[in-house]
């Protein structure tokens, strides 16, 4: 199950999801949206995991929503693994994130982070779960 946050400041050349850049785009997130994510993760008795990508899930505009989603999923479905893609490097995130910040809380709930911008000159479609070798 994949959830795409809306809005990204990075605008990497060659980005696969430029329709997610506009902070005024996307769909309104409601309680029903959250419920539909939970239902999709468990539909037909099949166990699924959650991918969160974008857009940028960890930019200041999206941190509150991303934190709310990971908290809800881990509370209601603690076995679900959460994979998150961010255009920030882990060094950038940790450098500007004090303990217990939203970013620290989000990272603590994720099983895997794929970090860093998409770099078109390093594009490689053979890589596992990422588009460029950086
Ligand atoms: S950070 Fe991700 S979503 Fe944002 S422009 Fe780069 S590749 Fe696209």
mmCIF file of C-alpha atoms and ligand atoms in Angstrom:
data_model
loop_
_atom_site.group_PDB
_atom_site.id
_atom_site.type_symbol
_atom_site.label_atom_id
_atom_site.label_comp_id
_atom_site.label_asym_id
_atom_site.label_seq_id
_atom_site.Cartn_x
_atom_site.Cartn_y
_atom_site.Cartn_z
ATOM 1 C CA UNK A 1 0.000 0.000 0.000
ATOM 2 C CA UNK A 2 1.479 3.339 -0.991
ATOM 3 C CA UNK A 3 0.541 6.767 0.302
ATOM 4 C CA UNK A 4 1.809 9.817 -1.596
ATOM 5 C CA UNK A 5 2.124 13.074 0.317
ATOM 6 C CA UNK A 6 1.495 16.223 -1.714
ATOM 7 C CA UNK A 7 4.084 18.995 -2.106
ATOM 8 C CA UNK A 8 7.844 18.977 -2.612
ATOM 9 C CA UNK A 9 10.353 21.819 -2.721
ATOM 10 C CA UNK A 10 13.220 19.828 -4.267
ATOM 11 C CA UNK A 11 12.029 19.687 -7.915
ATOM 12 C CA UNK A 12 14.699 17.158 -8.904
ATOM 13 C CA UNK A 13 15.164 17.001 -12.699
ATOM 14 C CA UNK A 14 13.754 13.678 -13.892
ATOM 15 C CA UNK A 15 11.506 13.195 -10.834
ATOM 16 C CA UNK A 16 9.022 10.379 -11.417
ATOM 17 C CA UNK A 17 6.176 12.198 -9.640
ATOM 18 C CA UNK A 18 6.220 15.900 -10.603
ATOM 19 C CA UNK A 19 2.435 16.015 -10.154
ATOM 20 C CA UNK A 20 3.124 15.784 -6.415
ATOM 21 C CA UNK A 21 5.221 18.981 -6.267
ATOM 22 C CA UNK A 22 2.342 21.453 -5.993
ATOM 23 C CA UNK A 23 1.390 22.096 -2.354
ATOM 24 C CA UNK A 24 -2.076 23.125 -3.561
ATOM 25 C CA UNK A 25 -2.638 19.864 -5.423
ATOM 26 C CA UNK A 26 -3.724 16.427 -4.298
ATOM 27 C CA UNK A 27 -6.806 15.505 -2.290
ATOM 28 C CA UNK A 28 -8.099 16.588 1.069
ATOM 29 C CA UNK A 29 -6.996 14.216 3.851
ATOM 30 C CA UNK A 30 -9.884 13.273 6.128
ATOM 31 C CA UNK A 31 -10.660 10.691 8.811
ATOM 32 C CA UNK A 32 -12.131 8.597 5.982
ATOM 33 C CA UNK A 33 -8.795 8.745 4.152
ATOM 34 C CA UNK A 34 -7.022 7.383 7.198
ATOM 35 C CA UNK A 35 -9.644 4.678 7.616
ATOM 36 C CA UNK A 36 -9.260 3.704 3.957
ATOM 37 C CA UNK A 37 -5.491 3.297 4.443
ATOM 38 C CA UNK A 38 -6.057 1.026 7.430
ATOM 39 C CA UNK A 39 -8.639 -1.007 5.516
ATOM 40 C CA UNK A 40 -6.380 -1.310 2.465
ATOM 41 C CA UNK A 41 -3.524 -2.588 4.636
ATOM 42 C CA UNK A 42 -5.693 -5.455 5.887
ATOM 43 C CA UNK A 43 -8.118 -6.092 3.003
ATOM 44 C CA UNK A 44 -9.069 -9.728 2.309
ATOM 45 C CA UNK A 45 -7.037 -10.894 5.281
ATOM 46 C CA UNK A 46 -3.784 -10.193 3.453
ATOM 47 C CA UNK A 47 -0.992 -8.602 5.467
ATOM 48 C CA UNK A 48 0.555 -5.612 3.697
ATOM 49 C CA UNK A 49 3.158 -2.994 4.493
ATOM 50 C CA UNK A 50 3.000 0.774 3.989
ATOM 51 C CA UNK A 51 5.160 2.880 1.684
ATOM 52 C CA UNK A 52 5.105 6.634 2.226
ATOM 53 C CA UNK A 53 6.548 8.734 -0.585
ATOM 54 C CA UNK A 54 5.709 11.913 -2.413
ATOM 55 C CA UNK A 55 6.068 14.646 -2.789
ATOM 56 C CA UNK A 56 8.095 15.115 0.353
ATOM 57 C CA UNK A 57 6.745 13.431 3.511
ATOM 58 C CA UNK A 58 9.253 15.191 5.762
ATOM 59 C CA UNK A 59 9.100 18.828 4.604
ATOM 60 C CA UNK A 60 7.732 21.170 7.278
ATOM 61 C CA UNK A 61 4.334 21.365 5.559
ATOM 62 C CA UNK A 62 3.863 17.576 5.629
ATOM 63 C CA UNK A 63 5.476 16.536 8.910
ATOM 64 C CA UNK A 64 2.293 16.771 10.970
ATOM 65 C CA UNK A 65 0.313 14.577 8.555
ATOM 66 C CA UNK A 66 3.117 12.039 8.152
ATOM 67 C CA UNK A 67 3.563 11.772 11.916
ATOM 68 C CA UNK A 68 -0.160 11.331 12.426
ATOM 69 C CA UNK A 69 -0.270 8.532 9.828
ATOM 70 C CA UNK A 70 2.713 6.591 11.194
ATOM 71 C CA UNK A 71 1.436 6.923 14.761
ATOM 72 C CA UNK A 72 -2.027 5.685 13.809
ATOM 73 C CA UNK A 73 -0.709 2.775 11.759
ATOM 74 C CA UNK A 74 1.732 1.624 14.436
ATOM 75 C CA UNK A 75 -0.952 1.904 17.099
ATOM 76 C CA UNK A 76 -3.655 0.046 15.173
ATOM 77 C CA UNK A 77 -1.476 -2.316 13.098
ATOM 78 C CA UNK A 78 1.836 -2.677 14.937
ATOM 79 C CA UNK A 79 3.089 -5.477 12.650
ATOM 80 C CA UNK A 80 2.886 -3.298 9.543
ATOM 81 C CA UNK A 81 6.307 -2.227 8.319
ATOM 82 C CA UNK A 82 6.651 1.384 7.189
ATOM 83 C CA UNK A 83 9.013 2.345 4.372
ATOM 84 C CA UNK A 84 9.541 6.053 3.733
ATOM 85 C CA UNK A 85 11.177 7.902 0.827
ATOM 86 C CA UNK A 86 12.517 11.407 1.412
ATOM 87 C CA UNK A 87 14.478 13.867 -0.712
ATOM 88 C CA UNK A 88 16.458 14.987 2.347
ATOM 89 C CA UNK A 89 19.568 13.043 3.307
ATOM 90 C CA UNK A 90 19.555 11.431 6.708
ATOM 91 C CA UNK A 91 22.389 13.792 7.693
ATOM 92 C CA UNK A 92 20.274 16.824 6.749
ATOM 93 C CA UNK A 93 17.323 15.482 8.701
ATOM 94 C CA UNK A 94 19.248 14.703 11.859
ATOM 95 C CA UNK A 95 21.216 17.967 11.750
ATOM 96 C CA UNK A 96 18.048 20.048 12.001
ATOM 97 C CA UNK A 97 15.952 17.742 14.171
ATOM 98 C CA UNK A 98 16.194 18.054 17.934
ATOM 99 C CA UNK A 99 15.287 15.030 20.032
ATOM 100 C CA UNK A 100 11.547 14.307 20.067
ATOM 101 C CA UNK A 101 10.950 16.570 17.058
ATOM 102 C CA UNK A 102 8.327 15.412 14.570
ATOM 103 C CA UNK A 103 11.063 14.128 12.258
ATOM 104 C CA UNK A 104 12.728 12.107 15.030
ATOM 105 C CA UNK A 105 9.372 10.618 15.973
ATOM 106 C CA UNK A 106 8.572 9.731 12.359
ATOM 107 C CA UNK A 107 11.978 8.138 11.765
ATOM 108 C CA UNK A 108 11.628 6.065 14.932
ATOM 109 C CA UNK A 109 8.442 4.480 13.538
ATOM 110 C CA UNK A 110 9.906 3.520 10.135
ATOM 111 C CA UNK A 111 11.594 0.214 9.347
ATOM 112 C CA UNK A 112 13.416 1.675 6.346
ATOM 113 C CA UNK A 113 14.247 5.121 4.961
ATOM 114 C CA UNK A 114 15.394 5.777 1.394
ATOM 115 C CA UNK A 115 17.022 9.190 1.578
ATOM 116 C CA UNK A 116 18.354 11.861 -0.762
ATOM 117 C CA UNK A 117 17.200 13.571 -3.917
ATOM 118 C CA UNK A 118 16.806 11.804 -7.215
ATOM 119 C CA UNK A 119 19.957 12.541 -9.228
ATOM 120 C CA UNK A 120 19.306 12.036 -12.918
ATOM 121 C CA UNK A 121 22.962 11.458 -13.831
ATOM 122 C CA UNK A 122 22.995 8.592 -11.314
ATOM 123 C CA UNK A 123 19.711 7.049 -12.517
ATOM 124 C CA UNK A 124 19.813 3.246 -12.455
ATOM 125 C CA UNK A 125 16.641 1.190 -12.869
ATOM 126 C CA UNK A 126 18.383 -1.969 -11.640
ATOM 127 C CA UNK A 127 18.710 -0.608 -8.084
ATOM 128 C CA UNK A 128 16.562 -1.997 -5.270
ATOM 129 C CA UNK A 129 13.836 0.422 -4.095
ATOM 130 C CA UNK A 130 15.516 3.581 -5.343
ATOM 131 C CA UNK A 131 15.975 5.394 -8.621
ATOM 132 C CA UNK A 132 19.501 6.786 -8.411
ATOM 133 C CA UNK A 133 22.690 5.413 -6.917
ATOM 134 C CA UNK A 134 23.277 8.311 -4.494
HETATM 135 S S1 LIG B 1 12.555 14.783 -3.644
HETATM 136 FE FE1 LIG B 1 11.421 13.075 -4.566
HETATM 137 S S2 LIG B 1 9.364 13.902 -5.043
HETATM 138 FE FE2 LIG B 1 10.707 15.653 -4.625
HETATM 139 S S3 LIG B 1 11.402 16.269 -6.679
HETATM 140 FE FE3 LIG B 1 12.966 14.878 -5.826
HETATM 141 S S4 LIG B 1 12.400 12.845 -6.585
HETATM 142 FE FE4 LIG B 1 10.605 14.178 -6.871
#
